[in-house]
Short mmCIF file of C-alpha atoms and ligand atoms in Angstrom, two decimals:
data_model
loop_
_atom_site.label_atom_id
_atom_site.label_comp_id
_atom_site.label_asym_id
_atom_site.label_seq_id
_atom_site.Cartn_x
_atom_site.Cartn_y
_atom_site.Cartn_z
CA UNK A 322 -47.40 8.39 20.07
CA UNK A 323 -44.73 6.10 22.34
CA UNK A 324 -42.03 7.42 23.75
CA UNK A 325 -38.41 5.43 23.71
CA UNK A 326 -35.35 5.41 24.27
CA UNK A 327 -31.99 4.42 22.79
CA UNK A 328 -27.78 4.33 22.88
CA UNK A 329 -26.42 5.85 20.06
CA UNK A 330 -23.43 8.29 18.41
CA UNK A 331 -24.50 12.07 17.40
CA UNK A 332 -24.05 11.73 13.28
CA UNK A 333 -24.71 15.50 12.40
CA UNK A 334 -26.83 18.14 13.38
CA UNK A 335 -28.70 21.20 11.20
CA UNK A 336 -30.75 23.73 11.43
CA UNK A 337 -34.40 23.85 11.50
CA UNK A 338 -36.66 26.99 11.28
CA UNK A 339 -38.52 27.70 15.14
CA UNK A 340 -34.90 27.79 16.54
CA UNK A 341 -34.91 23.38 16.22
CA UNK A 342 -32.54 21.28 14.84
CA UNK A 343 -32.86 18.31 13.15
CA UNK A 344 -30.33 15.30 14.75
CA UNK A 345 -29.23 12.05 12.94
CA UNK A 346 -28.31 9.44 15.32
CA UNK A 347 -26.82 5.85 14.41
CA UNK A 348 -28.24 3.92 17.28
CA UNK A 349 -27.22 1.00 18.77
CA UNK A 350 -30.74 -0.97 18.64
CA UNK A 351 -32.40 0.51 15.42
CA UNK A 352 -30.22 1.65 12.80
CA UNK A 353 -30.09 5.46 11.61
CA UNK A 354 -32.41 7.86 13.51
CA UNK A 355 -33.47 11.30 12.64
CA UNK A 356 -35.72 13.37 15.20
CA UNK A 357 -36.20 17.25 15.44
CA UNK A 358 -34.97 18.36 18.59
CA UNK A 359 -37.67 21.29 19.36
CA UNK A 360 -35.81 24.99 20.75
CA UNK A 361 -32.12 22.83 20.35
CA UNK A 362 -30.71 26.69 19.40
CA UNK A 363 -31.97 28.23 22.09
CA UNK A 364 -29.37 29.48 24.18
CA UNK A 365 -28.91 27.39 27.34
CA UNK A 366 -31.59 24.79 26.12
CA UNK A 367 -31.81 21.28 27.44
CA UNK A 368 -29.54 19.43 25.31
CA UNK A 369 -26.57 21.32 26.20
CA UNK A 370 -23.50 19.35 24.47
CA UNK A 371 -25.72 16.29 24.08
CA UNK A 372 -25.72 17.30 20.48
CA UNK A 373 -22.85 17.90 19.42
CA UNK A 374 -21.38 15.58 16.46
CA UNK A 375 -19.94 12.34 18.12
CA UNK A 376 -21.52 12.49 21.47
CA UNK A 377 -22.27 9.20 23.02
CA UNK A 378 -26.17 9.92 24.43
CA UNK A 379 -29.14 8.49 25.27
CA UNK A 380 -31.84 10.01 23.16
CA UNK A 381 -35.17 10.01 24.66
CA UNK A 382 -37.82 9.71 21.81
CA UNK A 383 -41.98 10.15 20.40
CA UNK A 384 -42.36 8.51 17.50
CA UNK A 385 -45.87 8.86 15.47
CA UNK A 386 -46.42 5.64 13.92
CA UNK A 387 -45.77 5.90 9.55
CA UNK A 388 -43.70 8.77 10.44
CA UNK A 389 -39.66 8.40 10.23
CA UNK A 390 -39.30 11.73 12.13
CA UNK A 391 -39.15 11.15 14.99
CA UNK A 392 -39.03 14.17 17.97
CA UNK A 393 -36.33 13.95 20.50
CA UNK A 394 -37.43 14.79 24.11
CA UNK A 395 -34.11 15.13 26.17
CA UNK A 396 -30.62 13.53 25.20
CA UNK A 397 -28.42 12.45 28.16
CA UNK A 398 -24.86 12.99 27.38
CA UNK A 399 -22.92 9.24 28.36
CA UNK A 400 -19.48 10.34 26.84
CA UNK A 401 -17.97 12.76 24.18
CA UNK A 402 -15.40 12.63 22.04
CA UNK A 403 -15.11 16.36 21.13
CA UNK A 404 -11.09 16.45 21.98
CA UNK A 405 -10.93 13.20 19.50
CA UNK A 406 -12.10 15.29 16.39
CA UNK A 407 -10.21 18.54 17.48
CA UNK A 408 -7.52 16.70 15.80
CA UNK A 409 -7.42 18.25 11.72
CA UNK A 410 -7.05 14.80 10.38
CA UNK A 411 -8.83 12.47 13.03
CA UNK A 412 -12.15 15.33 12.31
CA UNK A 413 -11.81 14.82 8.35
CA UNK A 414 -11.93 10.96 8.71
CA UNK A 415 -14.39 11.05 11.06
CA UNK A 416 -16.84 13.49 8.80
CA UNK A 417 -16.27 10.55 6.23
CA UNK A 418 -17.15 7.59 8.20
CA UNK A 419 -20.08 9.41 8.92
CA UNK A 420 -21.15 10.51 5.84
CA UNK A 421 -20.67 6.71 4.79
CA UNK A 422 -22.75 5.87 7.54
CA UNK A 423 -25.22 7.93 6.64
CA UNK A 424 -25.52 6.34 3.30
CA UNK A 425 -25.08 2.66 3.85
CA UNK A 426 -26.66 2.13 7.69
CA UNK A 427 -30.46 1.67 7.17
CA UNK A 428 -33.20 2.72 9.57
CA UNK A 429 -34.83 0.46 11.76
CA UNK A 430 -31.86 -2.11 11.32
CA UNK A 431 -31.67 -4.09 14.50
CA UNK A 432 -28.05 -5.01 13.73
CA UNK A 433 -25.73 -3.51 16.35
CA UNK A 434 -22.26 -3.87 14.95
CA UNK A 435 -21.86 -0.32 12.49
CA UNK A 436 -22.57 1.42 16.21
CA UNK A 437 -20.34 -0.61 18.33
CA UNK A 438 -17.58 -0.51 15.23
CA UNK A 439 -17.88 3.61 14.59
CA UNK A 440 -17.62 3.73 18.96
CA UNK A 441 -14.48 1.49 19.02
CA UNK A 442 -12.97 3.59 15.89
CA UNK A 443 -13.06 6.62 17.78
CA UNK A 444 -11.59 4.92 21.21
CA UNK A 445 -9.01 3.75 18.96
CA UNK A 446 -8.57 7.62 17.73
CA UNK A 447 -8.63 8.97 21.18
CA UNK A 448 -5.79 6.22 21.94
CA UNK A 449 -3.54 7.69 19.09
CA UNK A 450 -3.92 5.30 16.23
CA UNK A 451 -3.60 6.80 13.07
CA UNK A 452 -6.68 8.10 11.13
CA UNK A 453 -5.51 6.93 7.52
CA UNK A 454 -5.72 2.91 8.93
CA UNK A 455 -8.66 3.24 10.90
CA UNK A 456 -10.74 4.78 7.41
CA UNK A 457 -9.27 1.93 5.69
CA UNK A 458 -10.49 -0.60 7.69
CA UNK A 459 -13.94 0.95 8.07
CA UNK A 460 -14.05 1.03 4.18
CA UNK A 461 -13.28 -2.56 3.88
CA UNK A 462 -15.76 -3.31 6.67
CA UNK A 463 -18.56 -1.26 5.18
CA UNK A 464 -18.26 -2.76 1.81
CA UNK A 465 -17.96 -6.67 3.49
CA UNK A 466 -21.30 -5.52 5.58
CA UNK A 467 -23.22 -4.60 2.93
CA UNK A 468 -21.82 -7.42 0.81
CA UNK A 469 -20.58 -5.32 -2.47
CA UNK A 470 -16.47 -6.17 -1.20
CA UNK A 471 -16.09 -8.67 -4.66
CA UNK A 472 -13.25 -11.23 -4.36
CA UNK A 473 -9.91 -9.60 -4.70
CA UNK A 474 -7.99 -12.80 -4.23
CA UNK A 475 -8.74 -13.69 -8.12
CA UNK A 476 -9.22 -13.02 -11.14
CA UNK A 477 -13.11 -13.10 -11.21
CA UNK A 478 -13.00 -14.67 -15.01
CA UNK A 479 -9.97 -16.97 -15.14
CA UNK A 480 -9.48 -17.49 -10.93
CA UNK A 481 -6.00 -17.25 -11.26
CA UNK A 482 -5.07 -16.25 -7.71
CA UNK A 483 -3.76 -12.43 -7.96
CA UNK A 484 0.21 -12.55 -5.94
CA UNK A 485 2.90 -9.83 -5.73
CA UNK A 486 4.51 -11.19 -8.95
CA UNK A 487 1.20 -10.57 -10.88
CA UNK A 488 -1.29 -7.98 -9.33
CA UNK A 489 -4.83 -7.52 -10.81
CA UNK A 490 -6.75 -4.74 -12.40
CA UNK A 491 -9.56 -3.27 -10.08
CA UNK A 492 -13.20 -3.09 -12.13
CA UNK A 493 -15.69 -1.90 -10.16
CA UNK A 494 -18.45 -1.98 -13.14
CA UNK A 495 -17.42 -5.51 -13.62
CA UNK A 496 -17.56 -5.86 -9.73
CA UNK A 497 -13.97 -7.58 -9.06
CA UNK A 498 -10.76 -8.23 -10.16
CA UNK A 499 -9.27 -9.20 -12.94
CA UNK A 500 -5.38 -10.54 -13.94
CA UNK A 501 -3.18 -9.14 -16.39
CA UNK A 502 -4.87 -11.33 -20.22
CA UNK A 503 -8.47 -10.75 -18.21
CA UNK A 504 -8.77 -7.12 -17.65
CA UNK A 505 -10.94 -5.06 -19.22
CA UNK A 506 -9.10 -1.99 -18.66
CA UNK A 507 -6.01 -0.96 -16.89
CA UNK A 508 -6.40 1.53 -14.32
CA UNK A 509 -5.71 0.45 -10.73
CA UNK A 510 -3.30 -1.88 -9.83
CA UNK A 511 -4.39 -4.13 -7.21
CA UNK A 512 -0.89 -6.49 -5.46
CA UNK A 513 -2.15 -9.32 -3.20
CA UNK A 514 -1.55 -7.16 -0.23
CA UNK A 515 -5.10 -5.69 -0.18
CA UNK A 516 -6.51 -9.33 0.15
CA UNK A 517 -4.13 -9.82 2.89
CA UNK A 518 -5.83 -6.51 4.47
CA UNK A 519 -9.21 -6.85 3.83
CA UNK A 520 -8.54 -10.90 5.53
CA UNK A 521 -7.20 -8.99 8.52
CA UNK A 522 -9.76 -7.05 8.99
CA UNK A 523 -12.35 -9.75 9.86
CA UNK A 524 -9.87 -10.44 12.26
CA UNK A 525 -9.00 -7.68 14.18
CA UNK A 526 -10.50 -5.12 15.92
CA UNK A 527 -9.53 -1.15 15.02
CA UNK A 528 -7.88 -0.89 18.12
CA UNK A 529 -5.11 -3.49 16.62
CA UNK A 530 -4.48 -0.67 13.95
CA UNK A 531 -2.10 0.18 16.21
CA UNK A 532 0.15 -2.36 15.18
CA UNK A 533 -1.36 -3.77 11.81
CA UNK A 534 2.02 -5.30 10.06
CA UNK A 535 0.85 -2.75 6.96
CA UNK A 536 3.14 -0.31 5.17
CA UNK A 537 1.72 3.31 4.85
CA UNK A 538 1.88 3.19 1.65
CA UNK A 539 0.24 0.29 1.17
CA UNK A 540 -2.71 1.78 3.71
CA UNK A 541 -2.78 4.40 1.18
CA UNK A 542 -3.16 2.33 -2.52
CA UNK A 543 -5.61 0.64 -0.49
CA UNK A 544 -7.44 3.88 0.15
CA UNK A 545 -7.77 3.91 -3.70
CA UNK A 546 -9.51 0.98 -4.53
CA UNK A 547 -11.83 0.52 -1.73
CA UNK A 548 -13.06 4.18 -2.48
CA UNK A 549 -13.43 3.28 -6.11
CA UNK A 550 -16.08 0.30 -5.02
CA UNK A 551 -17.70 2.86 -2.37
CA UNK A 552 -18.38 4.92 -5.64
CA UNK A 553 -19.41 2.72 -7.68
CA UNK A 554 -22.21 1.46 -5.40
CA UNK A 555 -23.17 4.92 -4.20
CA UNK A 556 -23.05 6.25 -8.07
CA UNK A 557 -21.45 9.16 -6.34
CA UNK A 558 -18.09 10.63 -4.41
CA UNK A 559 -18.89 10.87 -0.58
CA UNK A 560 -18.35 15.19 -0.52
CA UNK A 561 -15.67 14.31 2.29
CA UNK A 562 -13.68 12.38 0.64
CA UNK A 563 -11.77 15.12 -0.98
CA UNK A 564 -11.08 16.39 2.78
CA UNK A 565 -9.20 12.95 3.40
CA UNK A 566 -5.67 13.96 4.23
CA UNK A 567 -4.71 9.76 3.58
ZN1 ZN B 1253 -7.96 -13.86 -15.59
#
């Protein structure tokens, strides 16, 4: 057995039989964690609030080598963001980005960026920017990452570039766009704004949410067909989607 430790964000917590719980941590070093946090229901045990969902921690670790599980020694609380999800809306976004998380982080990934981007989305949160822009512009980063965003510029069969006087059809199954004589169906309307958006994105940080030069209702149909990708490639709805408020 070695013992670590690591940065990361509280994802969720259950319980485990023996008064434990079992933690899932997106670290900043290794990807998704999952360790059993031995007597974590005990009253006054030693993790305190170190466990709730969204704490910033340090998670001291044992890891037996072939096993994922890994148990969790002691968790040092570095900051938490409690007040940020007491919030109806900002806690239902939140539950999604982590479910999504969840799902499309891998263990043991060295890559940093999904910690230091779900961090800076909930600074941005406890600054006041709106939950509905900051999902958004997870979504679109999530499905860039993990390179399943197709390109929503053009029609993927004819590449005639998709504008405001001719939006596109969205077909996941056919992973991309397609223009009005292309499309193999009709269902979502896709303008050139989401392009424009999902451009922006790679730009800016989610702080600059606060002032992204994006109707809400726009943030909304974009809501639409970045969740119709995200359930394409999952082959299921996220169960907090429905909870999304916009
Ligand atoms: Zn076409």
């Amino acid at each position: 057995m070695s013992r670590d430790q690591v940065e990361a964000l509280v994802l969720r917590t259950f319980p485990l039989a023996d008064q434990d719980k079992l933690a899932v941590f997106l670290t900043q070093e290794r990807g998704l964690l999952r360790g059993v946090a031995k007597g974590a229901r005990k009253f006054g045990n030693r993790f305190g609030s170190a466990l709730e969902p969204l704490s910033h921690v340090t998670v001291f670790f044992y890891e037996k080598e072939g096993s994922d599980l890994v148990t969790v020694s002691g968790c040092d609380l570095r900051e938490s963001f409690f007040d940020v999800a007491s919030d109806l809306r900002a806690h239902f976004a939140l539950a999604y980005i982590a479910e999504l998380v969840e799902e499309f982080v891998p263990v043991r990934s060295r890559d940093s960026l999904a910690f230091r981007l779900f961090r800076a989305i909930l600074q941005a949160l406890r600054d006041g920017v709106e939950p509905g822009i900051l999902t958004r512009y997870f979504e679109a980063w999530l499905l860039r990452l993990n390179g399943i965003m197709p390109d929503i510029r053009r029609c993927r069969r004819c590449r005639t570039a998709i504008a405001e006087t001719s939006p596109g059809w969205l077909s996941p199954r056919r992973d991309g766009i397609y223009c009005d004589s292309c499309a193999p169906s009709r269902k979502e309307a896709i303008g050139d704004s989401l392009g424009k958006f999902v451009a922006w994105v790679q730009e800016n940080p989610p702080s600059a949410c606060a002032s992204a030069p994006f109707p809400a209702e726009d943030i909304a149909s974009f809501g639409k067909a970045l969740q119709a990708l995200l359930v394409y490639h999952l082959e299921r709805e996220p169960k907090c989607l429905r909870f999304l408020t916009g």
